[in-house]
C-alpha atoms as a printed R data frame, in Angstrom:
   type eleno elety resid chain resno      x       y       z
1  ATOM     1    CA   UNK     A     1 41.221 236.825 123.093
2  ATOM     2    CA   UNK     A     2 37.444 236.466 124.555
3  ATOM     3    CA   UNK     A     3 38.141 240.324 126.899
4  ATOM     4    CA   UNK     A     4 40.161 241.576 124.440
5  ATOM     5    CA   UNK     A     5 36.819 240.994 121.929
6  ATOM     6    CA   UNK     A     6 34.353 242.231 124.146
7  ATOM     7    CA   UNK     A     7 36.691 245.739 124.666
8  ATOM     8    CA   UNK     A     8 37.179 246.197 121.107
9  ATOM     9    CA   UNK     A     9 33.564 245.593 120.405
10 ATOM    10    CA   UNK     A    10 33.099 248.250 123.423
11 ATOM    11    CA   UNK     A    11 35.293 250.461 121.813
12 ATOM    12    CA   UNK     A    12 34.688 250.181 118.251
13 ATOM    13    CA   UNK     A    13 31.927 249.417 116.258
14 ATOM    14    CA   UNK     A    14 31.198 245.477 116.027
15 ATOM    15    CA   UNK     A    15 31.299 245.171 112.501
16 ATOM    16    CA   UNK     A    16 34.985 245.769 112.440
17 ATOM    17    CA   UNK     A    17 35.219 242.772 115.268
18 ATOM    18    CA   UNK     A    18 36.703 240.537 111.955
19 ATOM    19    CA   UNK     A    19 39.674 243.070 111.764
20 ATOM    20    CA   UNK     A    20 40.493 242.193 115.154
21 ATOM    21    CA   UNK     A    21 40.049 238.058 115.136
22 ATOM    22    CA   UNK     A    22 42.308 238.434 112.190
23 ATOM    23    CA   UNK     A    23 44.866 240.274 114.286
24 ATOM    24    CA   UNK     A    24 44.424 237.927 116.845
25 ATOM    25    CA   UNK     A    25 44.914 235.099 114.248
26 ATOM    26    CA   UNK     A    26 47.969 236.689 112.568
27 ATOM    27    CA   UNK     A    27 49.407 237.314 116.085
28 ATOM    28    CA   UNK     A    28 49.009 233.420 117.256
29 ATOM    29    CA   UNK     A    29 50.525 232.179 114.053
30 ATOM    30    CA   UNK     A    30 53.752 234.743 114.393
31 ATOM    31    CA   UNK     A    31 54.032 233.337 118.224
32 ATOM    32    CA   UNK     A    32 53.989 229.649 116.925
33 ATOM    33    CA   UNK     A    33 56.575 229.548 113.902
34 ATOM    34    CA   UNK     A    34 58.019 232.820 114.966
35 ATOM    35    CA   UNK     A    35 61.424 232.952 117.016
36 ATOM    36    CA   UNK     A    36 61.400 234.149 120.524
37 ATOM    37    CA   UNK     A    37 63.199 237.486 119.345
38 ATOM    38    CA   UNK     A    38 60.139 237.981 117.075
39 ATOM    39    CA   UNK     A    39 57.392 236.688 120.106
40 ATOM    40    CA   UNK     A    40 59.440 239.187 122.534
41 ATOM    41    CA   UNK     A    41 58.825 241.804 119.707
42 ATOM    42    CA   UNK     A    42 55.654 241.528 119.471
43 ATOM    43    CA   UNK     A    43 54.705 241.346 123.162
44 ATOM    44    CA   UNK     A    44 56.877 244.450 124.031
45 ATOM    45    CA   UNK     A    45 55.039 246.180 120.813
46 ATOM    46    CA   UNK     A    46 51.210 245.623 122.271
47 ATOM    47    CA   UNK     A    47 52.266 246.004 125.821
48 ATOM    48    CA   UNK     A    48 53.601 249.865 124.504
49 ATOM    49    CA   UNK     A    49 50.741 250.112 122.423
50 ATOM    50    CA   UNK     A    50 48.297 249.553 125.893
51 ATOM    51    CA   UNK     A    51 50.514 251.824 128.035
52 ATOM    52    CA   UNK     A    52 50.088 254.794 125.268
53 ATOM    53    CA   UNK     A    53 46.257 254.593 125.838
54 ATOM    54    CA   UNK     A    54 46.393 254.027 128.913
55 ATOM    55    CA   UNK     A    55 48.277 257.061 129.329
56 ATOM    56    CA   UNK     A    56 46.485 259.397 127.242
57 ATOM    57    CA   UNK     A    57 43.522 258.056 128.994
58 ATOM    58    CA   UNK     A    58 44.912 259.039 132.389
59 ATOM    59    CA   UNK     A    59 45.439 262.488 130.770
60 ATOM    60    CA   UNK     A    60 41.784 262.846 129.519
61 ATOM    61    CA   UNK     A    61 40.500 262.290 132.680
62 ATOM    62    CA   UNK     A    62 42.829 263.798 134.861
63 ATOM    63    CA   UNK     A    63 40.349 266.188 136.841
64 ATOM    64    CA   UNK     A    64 38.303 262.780 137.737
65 ATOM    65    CA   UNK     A    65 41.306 260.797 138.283
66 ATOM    66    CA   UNK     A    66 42.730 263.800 140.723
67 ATOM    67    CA   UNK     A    67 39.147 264.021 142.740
68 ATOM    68    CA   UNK     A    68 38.403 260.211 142.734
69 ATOM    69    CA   UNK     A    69 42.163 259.982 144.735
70 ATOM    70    CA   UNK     A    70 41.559 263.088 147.147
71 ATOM    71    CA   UNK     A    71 38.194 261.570 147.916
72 ATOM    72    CA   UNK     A    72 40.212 258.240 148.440
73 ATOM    73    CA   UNK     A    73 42.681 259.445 150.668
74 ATOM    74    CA   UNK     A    74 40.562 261.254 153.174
75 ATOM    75    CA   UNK     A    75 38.466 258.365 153.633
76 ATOM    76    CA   UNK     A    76 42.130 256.477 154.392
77 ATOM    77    CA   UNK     A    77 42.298 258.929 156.708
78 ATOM    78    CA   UNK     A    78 39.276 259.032 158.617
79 ATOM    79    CA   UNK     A    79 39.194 254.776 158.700
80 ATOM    80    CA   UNK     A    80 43.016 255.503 160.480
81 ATOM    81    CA   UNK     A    81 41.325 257.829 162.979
82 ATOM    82    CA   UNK     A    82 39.031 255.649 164.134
């Protein structure tokens, strides 16, 4: 809960930081009394939720990710030269 905080607080502006302990709090209490159908649920619903941004993220910065990995790989290959 402590990273997920401090990225959120990065992210957003800190006065909304009770929104998320709330969601935090409302997400412990459904994995204790909740069944494991419900637990499952909600894991597979945040992990989605993460791999959306993540995505979109990837997409946004595309040019950068693309240079970053060609810069990358030709210093792979001049360490294998050597």
């Amino acid at each position: 809960a402590y990273y997920g905080e401090k990225c959120f607080e990065f992210l957003v502006n800190p006065k909304y930081l009770n929104i998320y302990r709330l969601f935090v709090c409302a997400c412990i209490l459904m994995g204790a009394v909740g069944g494991l159908r419900q637990v499952w649920g909600l894991m597979d619903t945040t992990m989605s939720v993460t791999v959306i941004i993540n995505l979109l993220v990837v997409l946004a910065l595309r040019k950068q990710v693309a240079e970053a990995t060609a810069s990358f790989l030709q210093k792979m290959k001049r360490e294998a030269k050597k």
